[in-house]
mmCIF file of C-alpha atoms in Angstrom:
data_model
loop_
_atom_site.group_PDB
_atom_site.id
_atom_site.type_symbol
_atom_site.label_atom_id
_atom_site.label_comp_id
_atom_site.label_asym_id
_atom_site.label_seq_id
_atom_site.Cartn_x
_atom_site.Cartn_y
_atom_site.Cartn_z
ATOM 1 C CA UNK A 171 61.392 42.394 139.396
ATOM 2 C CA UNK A 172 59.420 45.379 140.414
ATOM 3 C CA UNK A 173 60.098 47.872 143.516
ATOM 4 C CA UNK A 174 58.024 45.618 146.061
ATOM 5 C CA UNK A 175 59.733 42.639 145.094
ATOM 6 C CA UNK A 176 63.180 43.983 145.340
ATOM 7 C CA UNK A 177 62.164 45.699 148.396
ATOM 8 C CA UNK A 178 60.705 42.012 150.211
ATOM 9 C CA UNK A 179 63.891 40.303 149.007
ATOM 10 C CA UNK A 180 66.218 42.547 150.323
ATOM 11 C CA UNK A 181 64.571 43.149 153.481
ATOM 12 C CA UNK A 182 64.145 38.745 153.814
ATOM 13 C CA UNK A 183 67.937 38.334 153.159
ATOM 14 C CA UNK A 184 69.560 40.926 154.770
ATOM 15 C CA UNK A 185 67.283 43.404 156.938
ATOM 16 C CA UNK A 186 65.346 40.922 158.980
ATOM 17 C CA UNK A 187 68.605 38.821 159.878
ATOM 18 C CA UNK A 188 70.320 42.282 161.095
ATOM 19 C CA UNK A 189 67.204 43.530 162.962
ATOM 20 C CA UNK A 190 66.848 40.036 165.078
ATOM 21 C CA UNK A 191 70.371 39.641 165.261
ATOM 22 C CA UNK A 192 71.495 43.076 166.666
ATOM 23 C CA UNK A 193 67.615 44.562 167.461
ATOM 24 C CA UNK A 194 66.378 41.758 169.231
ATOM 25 C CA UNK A 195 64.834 44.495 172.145
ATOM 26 C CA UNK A 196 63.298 46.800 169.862
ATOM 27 C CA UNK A 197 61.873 44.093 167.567
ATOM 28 C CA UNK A 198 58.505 44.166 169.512
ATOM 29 C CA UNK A 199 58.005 48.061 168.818
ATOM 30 C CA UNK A 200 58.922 48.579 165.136
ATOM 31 C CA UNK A 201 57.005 47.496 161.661
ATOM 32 C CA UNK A 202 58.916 47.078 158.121
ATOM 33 C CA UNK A 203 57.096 47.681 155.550
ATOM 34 C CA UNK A 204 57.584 49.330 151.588
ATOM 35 C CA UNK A 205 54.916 52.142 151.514
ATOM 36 C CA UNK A 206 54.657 55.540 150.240
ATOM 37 C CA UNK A 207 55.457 57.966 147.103
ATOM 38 C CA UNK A 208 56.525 56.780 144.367
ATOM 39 C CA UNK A 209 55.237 54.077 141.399
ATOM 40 C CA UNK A 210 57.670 51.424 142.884
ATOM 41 C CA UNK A 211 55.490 51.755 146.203
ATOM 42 C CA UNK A 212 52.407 50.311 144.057
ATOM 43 C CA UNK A 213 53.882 47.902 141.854
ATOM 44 C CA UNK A 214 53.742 50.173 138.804
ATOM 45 C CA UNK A 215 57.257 50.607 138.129
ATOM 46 C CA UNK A 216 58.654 49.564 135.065
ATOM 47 C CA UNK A 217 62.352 49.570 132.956
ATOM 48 C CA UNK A 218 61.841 53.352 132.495
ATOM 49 C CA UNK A 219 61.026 54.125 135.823
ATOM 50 C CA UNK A 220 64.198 52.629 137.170
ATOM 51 C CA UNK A 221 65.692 55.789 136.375
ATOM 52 C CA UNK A 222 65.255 57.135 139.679
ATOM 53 C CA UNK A 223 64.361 55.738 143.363
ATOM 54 C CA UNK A 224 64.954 51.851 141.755
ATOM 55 C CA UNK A 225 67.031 50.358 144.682
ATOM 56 C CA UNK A 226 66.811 47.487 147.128
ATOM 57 C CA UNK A 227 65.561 49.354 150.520
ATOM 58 C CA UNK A 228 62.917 49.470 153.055
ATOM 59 C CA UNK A 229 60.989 51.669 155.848
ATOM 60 C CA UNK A 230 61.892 50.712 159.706
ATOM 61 C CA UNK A 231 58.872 52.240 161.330
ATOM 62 C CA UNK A 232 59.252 53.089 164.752
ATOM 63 C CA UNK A 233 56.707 54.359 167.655
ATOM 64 C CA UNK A 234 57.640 57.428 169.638
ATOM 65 C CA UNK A 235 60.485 58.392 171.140
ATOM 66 C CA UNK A 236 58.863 57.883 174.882
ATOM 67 C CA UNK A 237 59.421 53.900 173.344
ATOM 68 C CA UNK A 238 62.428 53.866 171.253
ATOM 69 C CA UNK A 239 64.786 56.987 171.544
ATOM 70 C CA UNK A 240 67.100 59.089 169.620
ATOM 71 C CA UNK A 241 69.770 56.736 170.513
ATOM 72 C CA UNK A 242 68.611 53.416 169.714
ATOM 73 C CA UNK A 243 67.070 55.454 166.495
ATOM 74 C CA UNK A 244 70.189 56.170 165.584
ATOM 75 C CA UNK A 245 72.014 52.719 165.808
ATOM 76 C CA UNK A 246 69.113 51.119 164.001
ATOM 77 C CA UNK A 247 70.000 54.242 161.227
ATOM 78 C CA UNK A 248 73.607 53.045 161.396
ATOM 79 C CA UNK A 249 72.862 49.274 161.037
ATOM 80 C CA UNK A 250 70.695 49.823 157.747
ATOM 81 C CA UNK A 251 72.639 52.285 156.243
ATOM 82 C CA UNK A 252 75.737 49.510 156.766
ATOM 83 C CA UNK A 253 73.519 46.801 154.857
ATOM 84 C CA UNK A 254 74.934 45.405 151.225
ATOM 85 C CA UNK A 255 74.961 48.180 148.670
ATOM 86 C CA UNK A 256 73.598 45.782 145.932
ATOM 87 C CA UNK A 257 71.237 43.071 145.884
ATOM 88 C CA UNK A 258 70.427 41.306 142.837
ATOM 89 C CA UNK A 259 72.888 43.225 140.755
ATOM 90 C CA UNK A 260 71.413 46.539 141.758
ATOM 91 C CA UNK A 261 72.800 48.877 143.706
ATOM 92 C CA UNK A 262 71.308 51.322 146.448
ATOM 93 C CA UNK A 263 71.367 55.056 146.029
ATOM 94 C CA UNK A 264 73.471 57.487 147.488
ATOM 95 C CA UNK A 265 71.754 58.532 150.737
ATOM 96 C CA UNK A 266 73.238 61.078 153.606
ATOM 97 C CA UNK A 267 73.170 60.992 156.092
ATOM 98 C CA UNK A 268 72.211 57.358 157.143
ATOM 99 C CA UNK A 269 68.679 56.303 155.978
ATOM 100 C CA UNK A 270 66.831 58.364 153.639
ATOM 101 C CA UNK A 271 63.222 60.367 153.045
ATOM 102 C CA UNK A 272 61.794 56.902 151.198
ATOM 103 C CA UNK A 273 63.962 54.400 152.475
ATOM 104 C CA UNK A 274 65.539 53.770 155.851
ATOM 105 C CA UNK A 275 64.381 55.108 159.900
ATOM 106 C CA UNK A 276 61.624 56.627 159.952
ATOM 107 C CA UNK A 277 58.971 57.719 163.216
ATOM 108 C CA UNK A 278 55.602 55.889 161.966
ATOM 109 C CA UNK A 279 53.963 59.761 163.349
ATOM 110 C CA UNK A 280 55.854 61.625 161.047
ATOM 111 C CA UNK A 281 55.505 59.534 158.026
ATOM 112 C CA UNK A 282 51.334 59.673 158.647
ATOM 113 C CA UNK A 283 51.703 63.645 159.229
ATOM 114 C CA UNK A 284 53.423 64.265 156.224
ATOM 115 C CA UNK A 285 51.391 61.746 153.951
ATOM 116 C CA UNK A 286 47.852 62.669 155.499
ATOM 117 C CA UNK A 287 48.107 65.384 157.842
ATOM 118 C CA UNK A 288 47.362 63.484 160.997
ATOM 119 C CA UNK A 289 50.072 61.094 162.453
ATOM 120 C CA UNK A 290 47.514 59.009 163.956
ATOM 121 C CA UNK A 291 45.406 58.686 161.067
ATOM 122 C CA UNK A 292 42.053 59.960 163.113
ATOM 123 C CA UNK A 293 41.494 62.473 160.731
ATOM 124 C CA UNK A 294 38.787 65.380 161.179
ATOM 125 C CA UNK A 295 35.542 65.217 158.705
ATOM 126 C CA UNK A 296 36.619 68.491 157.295
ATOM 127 C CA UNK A 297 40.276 66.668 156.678
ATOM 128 C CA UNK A 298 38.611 63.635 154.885
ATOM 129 C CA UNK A 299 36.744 66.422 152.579
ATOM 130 C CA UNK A 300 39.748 68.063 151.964
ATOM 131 C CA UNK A 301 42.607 65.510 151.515
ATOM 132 C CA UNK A 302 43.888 64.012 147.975
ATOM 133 C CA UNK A 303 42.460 61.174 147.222
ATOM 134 C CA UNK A 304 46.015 59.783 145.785
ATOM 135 C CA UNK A 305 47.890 61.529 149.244
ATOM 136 C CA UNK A 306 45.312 58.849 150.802
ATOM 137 C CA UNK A 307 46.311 55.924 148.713
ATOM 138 C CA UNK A 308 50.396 56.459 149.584
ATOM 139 C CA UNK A 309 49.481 56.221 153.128
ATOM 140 C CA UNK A 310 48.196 52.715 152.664
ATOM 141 C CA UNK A 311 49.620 51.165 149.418
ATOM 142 C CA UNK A 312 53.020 48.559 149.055
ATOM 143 C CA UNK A 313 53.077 45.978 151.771
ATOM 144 C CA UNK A 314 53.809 45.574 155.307
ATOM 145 C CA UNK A 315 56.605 42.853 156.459
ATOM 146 C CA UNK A 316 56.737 42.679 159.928
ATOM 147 C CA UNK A 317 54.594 44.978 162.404
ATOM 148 C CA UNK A 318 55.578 44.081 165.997
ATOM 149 C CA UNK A 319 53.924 46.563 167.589
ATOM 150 C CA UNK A 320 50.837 46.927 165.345
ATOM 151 C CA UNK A 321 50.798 50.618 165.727
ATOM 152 C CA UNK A 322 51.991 51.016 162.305
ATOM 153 C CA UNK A 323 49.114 48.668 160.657
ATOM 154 C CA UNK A 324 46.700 50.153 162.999
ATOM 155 C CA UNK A 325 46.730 53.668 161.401
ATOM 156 C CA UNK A 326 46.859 52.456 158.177
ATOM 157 C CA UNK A 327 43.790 50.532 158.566
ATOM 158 C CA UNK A 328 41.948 53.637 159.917
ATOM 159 C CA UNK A 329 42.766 55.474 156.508
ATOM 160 C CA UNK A 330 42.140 52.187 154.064
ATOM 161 C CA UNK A 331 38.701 53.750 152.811
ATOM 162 C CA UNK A 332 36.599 56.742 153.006
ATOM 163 C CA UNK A 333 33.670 56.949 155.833
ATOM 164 C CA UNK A 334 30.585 56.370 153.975
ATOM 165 C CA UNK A 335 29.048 59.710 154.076
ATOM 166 C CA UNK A 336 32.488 61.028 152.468
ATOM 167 C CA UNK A 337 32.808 58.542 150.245
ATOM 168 C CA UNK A 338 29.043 59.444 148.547
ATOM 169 C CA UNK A 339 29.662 63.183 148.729
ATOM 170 C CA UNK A 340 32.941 62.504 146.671
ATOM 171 C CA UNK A 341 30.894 60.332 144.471
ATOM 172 C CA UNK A 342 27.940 62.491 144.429
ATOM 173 C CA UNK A 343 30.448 65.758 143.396
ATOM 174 C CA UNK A 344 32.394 64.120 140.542
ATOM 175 C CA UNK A 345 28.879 62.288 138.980
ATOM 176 C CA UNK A 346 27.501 66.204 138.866
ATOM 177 C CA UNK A 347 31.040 67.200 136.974
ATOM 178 C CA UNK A 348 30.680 63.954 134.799
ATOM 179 C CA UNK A 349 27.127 65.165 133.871
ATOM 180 C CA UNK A 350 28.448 68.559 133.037
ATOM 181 C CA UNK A 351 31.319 68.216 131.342
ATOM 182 C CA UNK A 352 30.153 64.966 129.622
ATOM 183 C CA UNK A 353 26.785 64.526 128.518
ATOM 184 C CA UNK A 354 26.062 68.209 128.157
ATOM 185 C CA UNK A 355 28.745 69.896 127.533
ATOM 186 C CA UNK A 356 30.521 68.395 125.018
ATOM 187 C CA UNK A 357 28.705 67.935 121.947
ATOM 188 C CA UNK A 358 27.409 71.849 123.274
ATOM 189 C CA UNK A 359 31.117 73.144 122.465
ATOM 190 C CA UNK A 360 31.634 71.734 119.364
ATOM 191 C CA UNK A 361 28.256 72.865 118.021
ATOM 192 C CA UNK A 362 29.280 76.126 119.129
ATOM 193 C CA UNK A 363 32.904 75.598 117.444
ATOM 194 C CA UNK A 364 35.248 75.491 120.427
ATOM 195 C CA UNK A 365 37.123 72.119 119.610
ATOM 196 C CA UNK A 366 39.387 73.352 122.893
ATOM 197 C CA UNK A 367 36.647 73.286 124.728
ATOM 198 C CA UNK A 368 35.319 70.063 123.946
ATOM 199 C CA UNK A 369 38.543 68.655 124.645
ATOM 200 C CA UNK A 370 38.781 70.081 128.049
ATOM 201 C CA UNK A 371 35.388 68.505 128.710
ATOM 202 C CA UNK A 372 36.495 65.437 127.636
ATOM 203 C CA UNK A 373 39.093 65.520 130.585
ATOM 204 C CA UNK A 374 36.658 66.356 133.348
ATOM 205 C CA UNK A 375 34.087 63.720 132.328
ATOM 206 C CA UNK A 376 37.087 60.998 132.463
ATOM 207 C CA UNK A 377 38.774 62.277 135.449
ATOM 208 C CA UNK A 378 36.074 62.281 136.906
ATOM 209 C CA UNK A 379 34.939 59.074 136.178
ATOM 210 C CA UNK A 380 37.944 57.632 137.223
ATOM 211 C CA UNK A 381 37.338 58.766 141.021
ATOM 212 C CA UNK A 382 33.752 57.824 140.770
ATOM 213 C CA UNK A 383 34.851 54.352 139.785
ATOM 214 C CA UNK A 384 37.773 53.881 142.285
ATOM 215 C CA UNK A 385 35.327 55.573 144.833
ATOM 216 C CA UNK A 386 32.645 52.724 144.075
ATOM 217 C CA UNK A 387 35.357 50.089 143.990
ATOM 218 C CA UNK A 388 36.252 51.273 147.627
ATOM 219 C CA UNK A 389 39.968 52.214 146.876
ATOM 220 C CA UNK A 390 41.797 55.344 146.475
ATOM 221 C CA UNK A 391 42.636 56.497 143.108
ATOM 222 C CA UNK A 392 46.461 57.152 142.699
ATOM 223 C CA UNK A 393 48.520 59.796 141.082
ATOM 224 C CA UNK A 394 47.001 60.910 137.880
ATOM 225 C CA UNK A 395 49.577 59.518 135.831
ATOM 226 C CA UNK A 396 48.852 55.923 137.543
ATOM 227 C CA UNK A 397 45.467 56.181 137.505
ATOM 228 C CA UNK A 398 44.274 54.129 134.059
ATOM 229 C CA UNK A 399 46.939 51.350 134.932
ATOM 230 C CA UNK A 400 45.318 50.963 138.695
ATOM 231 C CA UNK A 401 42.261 51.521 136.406
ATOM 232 C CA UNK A 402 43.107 48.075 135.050
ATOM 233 C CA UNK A 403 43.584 46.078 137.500
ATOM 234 C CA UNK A 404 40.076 47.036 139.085
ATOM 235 C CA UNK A 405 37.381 43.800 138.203
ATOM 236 C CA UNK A 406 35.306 44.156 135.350
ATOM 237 C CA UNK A 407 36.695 47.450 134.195
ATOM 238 C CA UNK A 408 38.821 46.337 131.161
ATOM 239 C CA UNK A 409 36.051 47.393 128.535
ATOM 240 C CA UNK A 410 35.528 50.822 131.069
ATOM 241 C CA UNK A 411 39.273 51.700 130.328
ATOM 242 C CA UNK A 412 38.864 51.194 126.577
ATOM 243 C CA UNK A 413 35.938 53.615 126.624
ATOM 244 C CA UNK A 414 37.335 56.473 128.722
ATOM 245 C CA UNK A 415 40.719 56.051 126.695
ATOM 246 C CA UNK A 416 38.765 56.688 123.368
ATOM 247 C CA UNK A 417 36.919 59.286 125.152
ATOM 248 C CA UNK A 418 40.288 61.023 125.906
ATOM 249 C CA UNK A 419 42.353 60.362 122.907
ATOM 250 C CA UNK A 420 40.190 60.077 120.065
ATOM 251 C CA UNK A 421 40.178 62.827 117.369
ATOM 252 C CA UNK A 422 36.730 64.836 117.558
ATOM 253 C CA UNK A 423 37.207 66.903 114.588
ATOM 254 C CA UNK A 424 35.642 64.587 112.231
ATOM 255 C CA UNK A 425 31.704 64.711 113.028
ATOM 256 C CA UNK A 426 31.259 61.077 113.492
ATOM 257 C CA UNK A 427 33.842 60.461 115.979
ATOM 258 C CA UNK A 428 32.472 63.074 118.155
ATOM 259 C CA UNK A 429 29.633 61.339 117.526
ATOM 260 C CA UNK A 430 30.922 57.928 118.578
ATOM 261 C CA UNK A 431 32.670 59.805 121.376
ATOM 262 C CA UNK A 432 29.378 61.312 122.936
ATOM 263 C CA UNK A 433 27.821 57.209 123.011
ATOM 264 C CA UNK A 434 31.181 56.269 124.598
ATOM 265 C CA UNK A 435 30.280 58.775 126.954
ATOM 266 C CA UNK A 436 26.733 57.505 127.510
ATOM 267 C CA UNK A 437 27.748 53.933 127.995
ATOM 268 C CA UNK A 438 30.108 55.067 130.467
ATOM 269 C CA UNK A 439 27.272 57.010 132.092
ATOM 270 C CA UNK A 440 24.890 54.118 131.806
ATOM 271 C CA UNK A 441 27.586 51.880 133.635
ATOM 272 C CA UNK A 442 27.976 53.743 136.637
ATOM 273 C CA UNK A 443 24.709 54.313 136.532
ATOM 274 C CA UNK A 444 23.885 50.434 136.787
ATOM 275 C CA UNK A 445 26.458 50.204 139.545
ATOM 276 C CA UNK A 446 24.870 52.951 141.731
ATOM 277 C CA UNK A 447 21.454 51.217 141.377
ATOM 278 C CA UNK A 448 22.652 47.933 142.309
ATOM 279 C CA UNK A 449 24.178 49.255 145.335
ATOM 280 C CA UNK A 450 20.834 50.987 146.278
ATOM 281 C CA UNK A 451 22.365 54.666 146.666
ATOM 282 C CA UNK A 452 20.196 56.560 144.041
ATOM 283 C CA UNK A 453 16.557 56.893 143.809
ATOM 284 C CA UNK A 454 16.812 58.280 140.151
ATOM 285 C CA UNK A 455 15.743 55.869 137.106
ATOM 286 C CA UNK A 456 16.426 57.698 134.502
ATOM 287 C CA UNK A 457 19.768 58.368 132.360
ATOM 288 C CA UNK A 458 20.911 61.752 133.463
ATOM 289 C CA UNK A 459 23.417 61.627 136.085
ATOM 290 C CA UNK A 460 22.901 64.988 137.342
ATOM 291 C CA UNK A 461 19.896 63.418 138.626
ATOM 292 C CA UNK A 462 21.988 60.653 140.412
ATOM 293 C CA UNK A 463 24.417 63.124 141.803
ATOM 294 C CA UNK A 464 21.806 64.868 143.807
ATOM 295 C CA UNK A 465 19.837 61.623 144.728
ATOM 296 C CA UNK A 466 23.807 60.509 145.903
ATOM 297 C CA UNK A 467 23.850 62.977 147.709
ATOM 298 C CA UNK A 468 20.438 62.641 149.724
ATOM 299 C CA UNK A 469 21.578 59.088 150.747
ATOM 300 C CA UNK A 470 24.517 61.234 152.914
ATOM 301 C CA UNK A 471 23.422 60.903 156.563
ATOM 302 C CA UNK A 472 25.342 63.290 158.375
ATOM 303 C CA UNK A 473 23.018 66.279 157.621
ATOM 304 C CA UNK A 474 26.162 69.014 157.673
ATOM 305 C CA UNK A 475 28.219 67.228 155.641
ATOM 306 C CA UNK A 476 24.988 66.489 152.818
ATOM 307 C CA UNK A 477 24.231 70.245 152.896
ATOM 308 C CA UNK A 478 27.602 71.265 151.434
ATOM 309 C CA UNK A 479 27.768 72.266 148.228
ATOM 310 C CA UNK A 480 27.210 69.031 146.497
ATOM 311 C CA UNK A 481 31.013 69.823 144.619
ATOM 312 C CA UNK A 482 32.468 70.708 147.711
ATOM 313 C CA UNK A 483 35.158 67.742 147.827
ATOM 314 C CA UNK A 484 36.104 68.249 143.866
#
């Protein structure tokens, strides 16, 4: 059972009984969801994570205090920190204290403000050039129960993807790095006997394709650790992740596999290449996706934000 399925469980059996039992008047203003930090928030936890924040909980989002105050914040703090203290034969953490940073009462405002920087998710255009793309995706991953008030839903939906314009000068940014690092300066360092070097290449062109993949997919690419296994799940990627896994972890000492490694790289290339041309947002027909970063970039419409530095959000 992974952290979302704990988390819908407990909240099913015992949270949504107390809420309309005792809460009945502030029902209409909260939301209950399972969002946030964490690999449990995304469905990605597993027997080793359960080390640490593994426990049946929730999030009771509530509106402002002009709409539910300190005091009725308080009780509903009281009633969920009084809940069972297992579920399914595991138990919750120690929290103090009542509710907790993850878990528990929290003001829907202050959970968007720390997460994103704007508590009503209207962020500025310099904010959506500037924010984490995985800071992004824990404002809007896990599931929401119950949203009385729709306040809670509404902000997320106003941070589920990137305006367009940001969204292809990210893209545009981490092609350029992918052509750098990738097609011509890999096989460059080796040939010039920095194995380090070629290594550290090999890092930029993946992580960057990663974003430029989850950027053309229209999602948010998570934590860097979380980022092949969301990779995964992505449609028609399986043979993508095989490719930028060789490209990361293969040995390039030996000639030929650098070799191998530098075709990976141009298949890779040639994929998102294919993918930008189907969608219509490059002008370039040819292989080098320097080329496509810049024509990316010319599709941007908002004339300040295409005149940036075209690696101004990487």
């Amino acid at each position: 059972m992974n952290g979302i399925e704990l988390s819908r469980g407990y909240y099913e059996e015992y949270g949504r009984p107390m809420l309309e039992n005792e809460f009945q008047d502030a029902l209409p203003y909260i939301a209950v969801a399972f969002t946030g930090s964490g690999s449990e928030r995304y469905g990605f936890d597993d027997d080793i994570s359960k080390d640490h924040d593994y426990e049946p909980g929730f999030c009771i989002f509530l509106p402002g205090e002009d709409i539910i105050d300190r005091k009725l914040a308080f009780r509903l703090e009281r009633a969920y920190a009084k809940l069972p203290k297992e579920y399914k034969g595991i138990r919750r953490q120690q929290i103090a204290p009542v509710g907790g940073s993850r878990n528990g009462v929290i003001r829907t405002a202050e959970f968007f403000e720390k997460t994103v920087g704007a508590a009503d998710g209207n962020l500025t255009v310099q904010q959506w050039l500037e924010i984490p793309d995985y800071a992004l995706a824990e404002a809007v991953n896990g599931e929401v129960f119950y949203d009385g008030y729709g306040e809670f839903s509404a902000v997320r939906e106003r941070l589920m993807e990137y305006p367009e314009d940001i969204m292809l000068k990210r893209l545009a940014g981490n092609l350029l790095i992918m052509a750098q690092s990738g097609q011509y300066n890999f096989m460059r360092t080796l040939k010039h006997g920095e194995p380090e070097a070629a290594q550290l290449a090999c890092h930029e062109f993946v992580n960057a394709a990663l974003k430029a993949v989850f950027l053309l997919q229209g999602r948010y690419m998570p934590y860097y650790k979380w980022s092949f296994r969301a990779l995964r799940q992505l449609l028609f990627t399986e043979e993508l992740a095989a490719r930028l896994s060789f490209i990361l972890m293969a040995d390039h000492s030996d000639p030929a596999v650098a070799e191998e490694k530098y075709t990976a790289i141009e298949e890779v290339a040639s994929w998102i290449i294919e993918d930008l041309q189907g969608r219509e947002i490059t002008k370039a027909v040819c292989g080098d996706l320097e080329k496509h970063a810049y024509s990316v970039n010319d599709h941007v419409r908002d004339s300040e934000i295409r005149n940036l530095n075209i690696l101004a959000t990487v």
